[in-house]
mmCIF file of C-alpha atoms in Angstrom:
data_model
loop_
_atom_site.group_PDB
_atom_site.id
_atom_site.type_symbol
_atom_site.label_atom_id
_atom_site.label_comp_id
_atom_site.label_asym_id
_atom_site.label_seq_id
_atom_site.Cartn_x
_atom_site.Cartn_y
_atom_site.Cartn_z
ATOM 1 C CA MET A 26 -9.418 13.621 88.360
ATOM 2 C CA ALA A 27 -7.403 16.576 86.961
ATOM 3 C CA PHE A 28 -4.703 14.045 85.763
ATOM 4 C CA ARG A 29 -7.395 11.939 83.981
ATOM 5 C CA THR A 30 -8.766 14.919 82.217
ATOM 6 C CA CYS A 31 -5.224 15.827 81.008
ATOM 7 C CA ASN A 32 -4.729 12.304 79.623
ATOM 8 C CA LEU A 33 -7.984 12.381 77.907
ATOM 9 C CA SER A 34 -6.931 15.864 76.259
ATOM 10 C CA ALA A 35 -3.691 14.587 75.115
ATOM 11 C CA ARG A 36 -5.006 11.420 73.572
ATOM 12 C CA ALA A 37 -7.808 13.741 71.738
ATOM 13 C CA VAL A 38 -4.965 15.640 70.216
ATOM 14 C CA PHE A 39 -3.256 12.666 69.431
ATOM 15 C CA LEU A 40 -6.195 11.301 67.600
ATOM 16 C CA PHE A 41 -6.840 14.628 65.907
ATOM 17 C CA ASN A 42 -3.396 14.638 64.446
ATOM 18 C CA ILE A 43 -3.913 11.332 63.045
ATOM 19 C CA VAL A 44 -7.139 12.081 61.340
ATOM 20 C CA THR A 45 -5.617 15.451 60.071
ATOM 21 C CA VAL A 46 -2.833 13.304 58.571
ATOM 22 C CA LEU A 47 -5.172 10.788 56.967
ATOM 23 C CA VAL A 48 -7.255 13.735 55.539
ATOM 24 C CA LEU A 49 -4.236 15.401 53.984
ATOM 25 C CA VAL A 50 -2.884 12.106 52.553
ATOM 26 C CA THR A 51 -6.131 11.492 51.066
ATOM 27 C CA TYR A 52 -6.545 14.884 49.605
ATOM 28 C CA PHE A 53 -3.048 14.842 47.935
ATOM 29 C CA VAL A 54 -3.739 11.390 46.396
ATOM 30 C CA ASP A 55 -7.025 12.787 45.002
ATOM 31 C CA LEU A 56 -5.247 15.801 43.753
ATOM 32 C CA GLU A 57 -2.479 13.861 42.310
ATOM 33 C CA LYS A 58 -4.965 11.694 40.332
ATOM 34 C CA LYS A 59 -7.007 14.779 39.131
ATOM 35 C CA ILE A 60 -3.744 16.406 37.794
ATOM 36 C CA ALA A 61 -3.002 13.044 36.189
ATOM 37 C CA ASN A 62 -6.323 12.799 34.450
ATOM 38 C CA ALA A 63 -6.476 16.403 33.429
ATOM 39 C CA LYS A 64 -3.050 15.880 31.692
ATOM 40 C CA TYR A 65 -4.272 12.656 29.988
ATOM 41 C CA ASN A 66 -7.493 14.415 28.863
ATOM 42 C CA SER A 67 -5.407 17.406 27.792
ATOM 43 C CA GLU A 68 -3.236 15.007 25.511
ATOM 44 C CA GLN A 69 -6.491 13.372 24.208
ATOM 45 C CA ASP A 70 -8.023 16.664 23.516
ATOM 46 C CA SER A 71 -4.638 17.779 21.638
ATOM 47 C CA SER A 72 -4.596 14.278 19.640
ATOM 48 C CA LEU A 73 -8.397 14.770 18.587
ATOM 49 C CA LEU A 74 -7.503 18.255 17.431
ATOM 50 C CA ASN A 75 -4.518 17.104 15.592
ATOM 51 C CA ASN A 76 -6.768 14.669 13.871
ATOM 52 C CA GLN A 77 -9.654 16.973 13.221
ATOM 53 C CA VAL A 78 -10.107 20.296 11.407
ATOM 54 C CA ASN A 79 -13.788 21.715 11.996
ATOM 55 C CA GLY A 80 -15.010 18.331 13.031
ATOM 56 C CA ALA A 81 -13.459 16.589 9.876
ATOM 57 C CA LEU A 82 -11.064 13.747 10.272
ATOM 58 C CA LEU A 83 -7.707 14.216 8.734
ATOM 59 C CA SER A 84 -5.882 11.353 6.841
ATOM 60 C CA ASN A 85 -3.729 10.390 9.881
ATOM 61 C CA SER A 86 -6.923 9.154 11.598
ATOM 62 C CA PHE A 87 -6.207 6.103 9.556
ATOM 63 C CA SER A 88 -4.688 4.690 12.800
ATOM 64 C CA SER A 89 -7.211 1.641 13.048
ATOM 65 C CA GLN A 90 -5.758 -1.781 13.858
ATOM 66 C CA ASN A 91 -7.666 -2.953 11.184
ATOM 67 C CA LEU A 92 -6.482 -0.892 8.331
ATOM 68 C CA THR A 93 -5.125 -3.509 5.468
ATOM 69 C CA VAL A 94 -3.523 -2.392 2.310
ATOM 70 C CA PHE A 95 -2.906 -5.160 -0.465
ATOM 71 C CA TYR A 96 -0.438 -4.702 -3.185
ATOM 72 C CA ASN A 97 -1.329 -7.217 -5.732
ATOM 73 C CA ARG A 98 1.939 -6.418 -7.655
ATOM 74 C CA VAL A 99 2.314 -6.882 -11.436
ATOM 75 C CA PRO A 100 5.492 -8.451 -12.311
ATOM 76 C CA LYS A 101 8.357 -6.304 -13.684
ATOM 77 C CA THR A 102 6.853 -2.839 -12.719
ATOM 78 C CA GLY A 103 9.308 -1.918 -10.027
ATOM 79 C CA SER A 104 7.604 -3.743 -7.271
ATOM 80 C CA THR A 105 10.830 -5.147 -5.506
ATOM 81 C CA SER A 106 11.911 -1.501 -5.132
ATOM 82 C CA PHE A 107 8.412 -0.369 -3.823
ATOM 83 C CA VAL A 108 8.092 -3.394 -1.378
ATOM 84 C CA GLY A 109 11.699 -2.412 0.198
ATOM 85 C CA LEU A 110 10.109 0.741 1.244
ATOM 86 C CA ALA A 111 7.514 -0.983 3.101
ATOM 87 C CA TYR A 112 9.975 -3.411 4.748
ATOM 88 C CA ASP A 113 12.133 -0.586 5.730
ATOM 89 C CA LEU A 114 9.337 1.493 7.215
ATOM 90 C CA CYS A 115 7.211 -1.129 8.920
ATOM 91 C CA SER A 116 9.116 -1.412 12.413
ATOM 92 C CA LYS A 117 9.439 2.654 12.639
ATOM 93 C CA ASN A 118 5.716 2.933 11.465
ATOM 94 C CA LYS A 119 4.465 -0.062 13.313
ATOM 95 C CA PHE A 120 2.858 -1.929 10.686
ATOM 96 C CA LYS A 121 3.136 -5.789 9.534
ATOM 97 C CA VAL A 122 4.052 -6.775 6.079
ATOM 98 C CA LEU A 123 3.258 -10.028 4.758
ATOM 99 C CA HIS A 124 4.271 -11.594 1.461
ATOM 100 C CA VAL A 125 1.459 -13.920 -0.227
ATOM 101 C CA ASN A 126 3.208 -16.734 -2.238
ATOM 102 C CA VAL A 127 1.208 -18.534 -4.476
ATOM 103 C CA SER A 128 2.381 -21.983 -5.617
ATOM 104 C CA LYS A 129 4.239 -22.277 -8.931
ATOM 105 C CA ASN A 130 4.033 -18.382 -9.433
ATOM 106 C CA ALA A 131 0.373 -18.743 -10.504
ATOM 107 C CA HIS A 132 -1.460 -15.245 -10.601
ATOM 108 C CA THR A 133 -4.727 -16.651 -9.952
ATOM 109 C CA MET A 134 -5.972 -18.776 -6.997
ATOM 110 C CA SER A 135 -8.405 -21.936 -6.834
ATOM 111 C CA LEU A 136 -11.960 -20.885 -5.688
ATOM 112 C CA SER A 137 -11.171 -22.588 -2.353
ATOM 113 C CA ASP A 138 -7.969 -20.539 -1.718
ATOM 114 C CA GLN A 139 -9.822 -17.467 -2.519
ATOM 115 C CA LEU A 140 -12.244 -18.104 0.040
ATOM 116 C CA ARG A 141 -9.707 -19.008 2.440
ATOM 117 C CA PHE A 142 -7.613 -15.957 1.583
ATOM 118 C CA ALA A 143 -10.175 -13.428 1.708
ATOM 119 C CA ARG A 144 -11.619 -14.907 5.026
ATOM 120 C CA ASN A 145 -7.882 -14.937 6.363
ATOM 121 C CA LEU A 146 -7.061 -11.468 5.611
ATOM 122 C CA SER A 147 -10.436 -10.016 6.747
ATOM 123 C CA ASN A 148 -10.571 -11.848 10.134
ATOM 124 C CA TRP A 149 -6.840 -12.089 11.341
ATOM 125 C CA ASP A 150 -6.265 -9.780 14.033
ATOM 126 C CA LEU A 151 -2.583 -8.654 14.006
ATOM 127 C CA LYS A 152 -2.902 -5.797 16.629
ATOM 128 C CA GLN A 153 -1.466 -3.559 13.932
ATOM 129 C CA PRO A 154 -2.016 -2.173 10.304
ATOM 130 C CA SER A 155 -0.924 -4.608 7.636
ATOM 131 C CA PHE A 156 0.552 -4.255 4.232
ATOM 132 C CA TYR A 157 0.049 -7.606 2.172
ATOM 133 C CA HIS A 158 1.925 -7.990 -1.280
ATOM 134 C CA GLY A 159 2.023 -10.646 -3.756
ATOM 135 C CA HIS A 160 1.650 -11.388 -7.627
ATOM 136 C CA ILE A 161 -2.137 -12.169 -7.376
ATOM 137 C CA ALA A 162 -4.890 -10.895 -9.966
ATOM 138 C CA TYR A 163 -7.439 -8.688 -8.412
ATOM 139 C CA LEU A 164 -9.841 -10.402 -5.785
ATOM 140 C CA ASP A 165 -13.266 -9.398 -5.103
ATOM 141 C CA PHE A 166 -13.429 -9.771 -1.390
ATOM 142 C CA ALA A 167 -17.273 -8.811 -1.344
ATOM 143 C CA LYS A 168 -18.111 -12.079 -3.127
ATOM 144 C CA PHE A 169 -17.035 -14.164 -0.274
ATOM 145 C CA GLY A 170 -18.655 -12.043 2.170
ATOM 146 C CA SER A 171 -15.579 -10.372 3.542
ATOM 147 C CA SER A 172 -14.442 -6.651 3.773
ATOM 148 C CA SER A 173 -12.124 -5.471 1.266
ATOM 149 C CA PRO A 174 -8.624 -4.132 1.886
ATOM 150 C CA LEU A 175 -7.147 -0.941 0.351
ATOM 151 C CA PHE A 176 -5.947 -2.101 -3.014
ATOM 152 C CA ILE A 177 -2.955 -0.241 -4.501
ATOM 153 C CA ASN A 178 -0.842 -1.145 -7.633
ATOM 154 C CA LEU A 179 1.869 0.163 -10.117
ATOM 155 C CA ILE A 180 1.868 -0.555 -13.865
ATOM 156 C CA ARG A 181 4.169 0.109 -16.738
ATOM 157 C CA GLN A 182 4.394 0.848 -20.443
ATOM 158 C CA PRO A 183 3.382 -2.687 -21.573
ATOM 159 C CA LEU A 184 6.315 -3.038 -24.137
ATOM 160 C CA ASP A 185 8.856 -1.767 -21.756
ATOM 161 C CA ARG A 186 7.514 -4.253 -19.256
ATOM 162 C CA MET A 187 7.675 -7.188 -21.593
ATOM 163 C CA VAL A 188 11.135 -6.447 -22.829
ATOM 164 C CA SER A 189 12.430 -6.106 -19.428
ATOM 165 C CA TYR A 190 11.290 -9.568 -18.394
ATOM 166 C CA TYR A 191 12.644 -11.108 -21.568
ATOM 167 C CA TYR A 192 16.134 -9.848 -20.607
ATOM 168 C CA PHE A 193 15.778 -10.702 -17.067
ATOM 169 C CA LEU A 194 15.164 -14.316 -17.877
ATOM 170 C CA ARG A 195 18.563 -14.103 -19.662
ATOM 171 C CA TYR A 196 20.654 -12.084 -17.630
ATOM 172 C CA GLY A 197 19.130 -11.734 -14.156
ATOM 173 C CA ASP A 198 19.292 -8.518 -11.983
ATOM 174 C CA ASP A 199 21.539 -6.939 -9.441
ATOM 175 C CA PHE A 200 19.278 -7.772 -6.651
ATOM 176 C CA ARG A 201 20.076 -11.304 -6.551
ATOM 177 C CA PRO A 202 22.790 -11.610 -9.221
ATOM 178 C CA HIS A 203 24.036 -15.284 -8.392
ATOM 179 C CA VAL A 204 20.410 -16.912 -9.329
ATOM 180 C CA ILE A 205 20.524 -19.159 -12.499
ATOM 181 C CA ARG A 206 17.502 -17.804 -14.371
ATOM 182 C CA LYS A 207 15.415 -19.801 -16.713
ATOM 183 C CA LYS A 208 16.906 -18.563 -20.084
ATOM 184 C CA GLN A 209 20.494 -17.879 -18.719
ATOM 185 C CA GLY A 210 22.931 -18.402 -21.450
ATOM 186 C CA ASN A 211 20.545 -17.699 -24.318
ATOM 187 C CA LYS A 212 21.877 -14.593 -26.144
ATOM 188 C CA THR A 213 19.044 -14.155 -28.633
ATOM 189 C CA SER A 214 17.971 -10.499 -28.654
ATOM 190 C CA PHE A 215 14.416 -9.497 -28.253
ATOM 191 C CA ASP A 216 14.382 -8.172 -31.800
ATOM 192 C CA ASP A 217 15.691 -11.423 -33.292
ATOM 193 C CA CYS A 218 13.063 -13.215 -31.175
ATOM 194 C CA VAL A 219 10.336 -11.249 -32.790
ATOM 195 C CA LYS A 220 11.700 -11.806 -36.248
ATOM 196 C CA GLU A 221 12.123 -15.525 -35.944
ATOM 197 C CA GLY A 222 8.221 -15.583 -34.740
ATOM 198 C CA GLN A 223 9.196 -17.525 -31.374
ATOM 199 C CA ALA A 224 6.497 -17.944 -28.899
ATOM 200 C CA GLU A 225 8.219 -16.172 -26.050
ATOM 201 C CA CYS A 226 7.884 -12.820 -28.096
ATOM 202 C CA ASP A 227 4.285 -13.232 -29.340
ATOM 203 C CA PRO A 228 2.174 -10.049 -28.813
ATOM 204 C CA ASN A 229 -0.283 -11.977 -26.884
ATOM 205 C CA ASN A 230 2.441 -12.262 -24.131
ATOM 206 C CA LEU A 231 1.880 -8.627 -23.527
ATOM 207 C CA TRP A 232 -1.570 -9.470 -21.951
ATOM 208 C CA LEU A 233 -0.854 -9.166 -18.036
ATOM 209 C CA GLN A 234 -1.667 -5.841 -16.691
ATOM 210 C CA VAL A 235 -5.163 -5.849 -18.102
ATOM 211 C CA PRO A 236 -5.927 -9.446 -16.491
ATOM 212 C CA PHE A 237 -4.247 -8.424 -13.340
ATOM 213 C CA PHE A 238 -6.883 -5.851 -12.649
ATOM 214 C CA CYS A 239 -9.550 -7.605 -14.269
ATOM 215 C CA GLY A 240 -9.504 -10.478 -11.828
ATOM 216 C CA HIS A 241 -10.074 -14.149 -11.437
ATOM 217 C CA HIS A 242 -12.831 -14.694 -14.281
ATOM 218 C CA ALA A 243 -11.678 -16.856 -17.101
ATOM 219 C CA ASP A 244 -12.304 -14.154 -19.789
ATOM 220 C CA CYS A 245 -9.954 -11.985 -17.925
ATOM 221 C CA TRP A 246 -6.806 -14.179 -19.204
ATOM 222 C CA THR A 247 -8.205 -14.223 -22.858
ATOM 223 C CA PRO A 248 -5.823 -12.051 -24.836
ATOM 224 C CA GLY A 249 -7.330 -9.030 -26.390
ATOM 225 C CA SER A 250 -10.824 -9.392 -24.576
ATOM 226 C CA SER A 251 -12.438 -6.184 -24.761
ATOM 227 C CA TRP A 252 -14.672 -7.241 -21.813
ATOM 228 C CA ALA A 253 -11.795 -7.905 -19.640
ATOM 229 C CA PHE A 254 -10.400 -4.458 -20.661
ATOM 230 C CA GLU A 255 -13.608 -2.856 -19.514
ATOM 231 C CA GLN A 256 -13.560 -4.730 -16.287
ATOM 232 C CA ALA A 257 -10.045 -3.800 -15.491
ATOM 233 C CA LYS A 258 -10.723 -0.107 -15.870
ATOM 234 C CA ASN A 259 -13.907 -0.473 -13.743
ATOM 235 C CA ASN A 260 -11.963 -2.091 -11.044
ATOM 236 C CA LEU A 261 -9.197 0.491 -11.192
ATOM 237 C CA VAL A 262 -11.457 3.297 -10.611
ATOM 238 C CA LYS A 263 -13.986 1.639 -8.187
ATOM 239 C CA ASN A 264 -11.817 -0.670 -6.252
ATOM 240 C CA TYR A 265 -8.296 0.745 -6.031
ATOM 241 C CA LEU A 266 -7.179 3.403 -3.658
ATOM 242 C CA LEU A 267 -4.348 4.150 -5.784
ATOM 243 C CA VAL A 268 -2.550 3.006 -9.015
ATOM 244 C CA GLY A 269 0.527 4.603 -10.092
ATOM 245 C CA VAL A 270 2.910 4.044 -13.056
ATOM 246 C CA THR A 271 6.532 2.941 -12.875
ATOM 247 C CA GLU A 272 7.862 5.776 -14.719
ATOM 248 C CA LYS A 273 6.292 8.201 -11.748
ATOM 249 C CA MET A 274 7.319 6.117 -8.829
ATOM 250 C CA GLU A 275 8.394 9.021 -6.727
ATOM 251 C CA GLU A 276 5.108 10.698 -7.302
ATOM 252 C CA PHE A 277 3.331 7.451 -6.460
ATOM 253 C CA VAL A 278 5.347 7.254 -3.215
ATOM 254 C CA ALA A 279 4.255 10.734 -2.324
ATOM 255 C CA VAL A 280 0.639 10.380 -2.801
ATOM 256 C CA LEU A 281 0.631 7.350 -0.604
ATOM 257 C CA GLU A 282 2.525 9.183 2.265
ATOM 258 C CA ALA A 283 0.000 11.953 2.196
ATOM 259 C CA THR A 284 -2.887 9.628 2.104
ATOM 260 C CA ILE A 285 -1.895 6.878 4.520
ATOM 261 C CA PRO A 286 0.604 8.583 6.691
ATOM 262 C CA ASN A 287 0.483 6.055 9.544
ATOM 263 C CA LEU A 288 2.115 3.535 7.073
ATOM 264 C CA PHE A 289 4.053 5.535 4.527
ATOM 265 C CA LYS A 290 5.426 8.403 6.740
ATOM 266 C CA GLY A 291 9.046 8.739 5.797
ATOM 267 C CA ALA A 292 8.758 6.927 2.374
ATOM 268 C CA LEU A 293 9.569 9.851 0.066
ATOM 269 C CA LYS A 294 12.449 10.826 1.894
ATOM 270 C CA LEU A 295 13.717 7.278 1.883
ATOM 271 C CA TYR A 296 13.021 6.774 -1.590
ATOM 272 C CA ARG A 297 14.919 9.941 -2.686
ATOM 273 C CA LYS A 298 18.032 8.756 -0.731
ATOM 274 C CA GLY A 299 18.351 6.320 -3.710
ATOM 275 C CA SER A 300 19.016 3.034 -1.563
ATOM 276 C CA LYS A 301 15.452 1.874 -2.440
ATOM 277 C CA SER A 302 14.451 3.747 -5.614
ATOM 278 C CA HIS A 303 16.349 1.098 -7.690
ATOM 279 C CA LEU A 304 16.717 -1.774 -5.698
ATOM 280 C CA ARG A 305 16.072 -4.308 -8.523
ATOM 281 C CA LYS A 306 17.525 -3.448 -12.072
ATOM 282 C CA THR A 307 17.958 -6.186 -14.875
ATOM 283 C CA ASN A 308 21.535 -6.653 -15.809
ATOM 284 C CA MET A 309 21.165 -6.076 -19.600
ATOM 285 C CA LYS A 310 18.436 -4.453 -21.631
ATOM 286 C CA ILE A 311 18.714 -3.653 -25.427
ATOM 287 C CA PRO A 312 15.780 -1.335 -26.387
ATOM 288 C CA PRO A 313 13.807 -2.791 -29.330
ATOM 289 C CA LYS A 314 14.164 -1.336 -32.797
ATOM 290 C CA ALA A 315 11.545 0.732 -34.499
ATOM 291 C CA GLU A 316 10.305 -1.972 -36.667
ATOM 292 C CA THR A 317 9.692 -4.327 -33.623
ATOM 293 C CA VAL A 318 7.736 -1.577 -31.876
ATOM 294 C CA ALA A 319 5.661 -1.064 -34.907
ATOM 295 C CA PHE A 320 4.925 -4.686 -35.197
ATOM 296 C CA PHE A 321 3.549 -4.812 -31.822
ATOM 297 C CA ARG A 322 1.770 -1.840 -32.163
ATOM 298 C CA ASN A 323 -0.479 -3.375 -34.972
ATOM 299 C CA SER A 324 -1.759 -6.040 -32.375
ATOM 300 C CA THR A 325 -5.042 -5.634 -30.590
ATOM 301 C CA VAL A 326 -3.335 -6.862 -27.275
ATOM 302 C CA TRP A 327 -0.905 -3.997 -27.441
ATOM 303 C CA GLN A 328 -3.708 -1.358 -28.240
ATOM 304 C CA LEU A 329 -5.832 -2.602 -25.317
ATOM 305 C CA GLU A 330 -2.825 -2.969 -22.907
ATOM 306 C CA ASN A 331 -1.553 0.543 -23.793
ATOM 307 C CA ASP A 332 -4.965 2.180 -23.870
ATOM 308 C CA PHE A 333 -5.322 0.664 -20.187
ATOM 309 C CA TYR A 334 -1.894 2.150 -19.293
ATOM 310 C CA GLU A 335 -2.804 5.611 -20.683
ATOM 311 C CA PHE A 336 -6.102 5.328 -18.936
ATOM 312 C CA ALA A 337 -4.402 4.606 -15.465
ATOM 313 C CA LEU A 338 -1.658 7.366 -16.017
ATOM 314 C CA ARG A 339 -4.512 10.000 -16.758
ATOM 315 C CA HIS A 340 -6.245 8.969 -13.598
ATOM 316 C CA PHE A 341 -3.077 8.917 -11.572
ATOM 317 C CA GLU A 342 -1.996 12.456 -12.823
ATOM 318 C CA TYR A 343 -5.429 13.954 -11.778
ATOM 319 C CA VAL A 344 -5.233 12.293 -8.154
ATOM 320 C CA LYS A 345 -1.983 13.571 -7.948
ATOM 321 C CA SER A 346 -2.792 17.188 -8.912
ATOM 322 C CA ARG A 347 -5.436 17.177 -6.310
ATOM 323 C CA THR A 348 -3.302 15.764 -3.491
ATOM 324 C CA LEU A 349 0.063 17.060 -3.722
ATOM 325 C CA LYS A 350 1.812 20.623 -4.219
ATOM 326 C CA PRO A 351 4.415 20.868 -6.997
ATOM 327 C CA ASP A 352 7.124 19.966 -4.630
ATOM 328 C CA LEU A 353 5.429 16.761 -3.782
ATOM 329 C CA SER A 354 4.352 17.604 -0.197
ATOM 330 C CA ALA A 355 0.859 17.238 0.772
ATOM 331 C CA LYS A 356 -1.815 19.748 0.153
ATOM 332 C CA GLY A 357 -3.445 18.684 3.393
ATOM 333 C CA GLN A 358 -7.273 18.790 4.090
ATOM 334 C CA GLN A 359 -9.201 20.947 1.684
ATOM 335 C CA PHE A 360 -12.581 20.729 3.193
ATOM 336 C CA PHE A 361 -14.400 21.482 6.508
ATOM 337 C CA TYR A 362 -17.870 21.412 8.044
ATOM 338 C CA GLU A 363 -19.927 24.424 8.767
ATOM 339 C CA LYS A 364 -23.526 25.702 9.475
ATOM 340 C CA ILE A 365 -23.989 22.655 11.713
ATOM 341 C CA ARG A 366 -27.489 22.776 13.285
ATOM 342 C CA PRO A 367 -29.055 22.500 16.071
ATOM 343 C CA LYS A 368 -26.002 24.231 17.968
#
């Protein structure tokens, strides 16, 4: 009988040890999970603190996968250089870059294509922020029941842009030097073209930046239309996140980096390296003579195009002054919440 009691005690001790081990294993597994969860929550809190100051979201909270920027680039305004920055940054900053190519280099779309494009851009789930670019006039996405992207653009002094394009068609550029351009071999200077009254140098050909911002209405493309001019200004102020000027591209890049850092972080440093700041340069340009400039300044088209450029420049300088320090670094958040009730 004593022998059996001894066996029962040994068995009980063995079972007790097994239970103890299981309890300890369960305890340490739970402890490990709690530590992991605490670490995760701490990282989340830290991330939240990095994105907020006194409850106000900072600009780097623009991390939504649905963030879409559309650069409806005006030709010969330095757009190739700027887009080069986006292509260099997209892998590092984890966003998609897409070029929108319209057939025959048209700057407007058919109504059916407008609807397709608006729906495509609004509904595509690319799982990442996206940057679209193309030579397309402003498009009113709300007209098609679609959410609008963040529009950005660059413009240039109108006569400088026209002269640059004139010589580009004859001499090409250093971006693709082996491409045969449409007017290659034509040695006529811009001044002589104007003197001879050739259609290519008609002041009406300045009419491009105003209609690009005006949009797809027929009157937008009527040279000298005061209605188009007012519509372009209205769209610039109400529907564009940022419009810079070619002559101040470095500042334009800096404002974008300060405003949308998850796309443009590192853009200013990359631009200043020089590899992208002059990506495309026309091989030869002859500045127009004073009499040529005077001829253009007498035209209604030049006056409206130039007024639009000056309007955009004033607005850009104001935006820059509120966003950047003198060294072009970001001023950071300049507002906060307080007196929040109930506590």
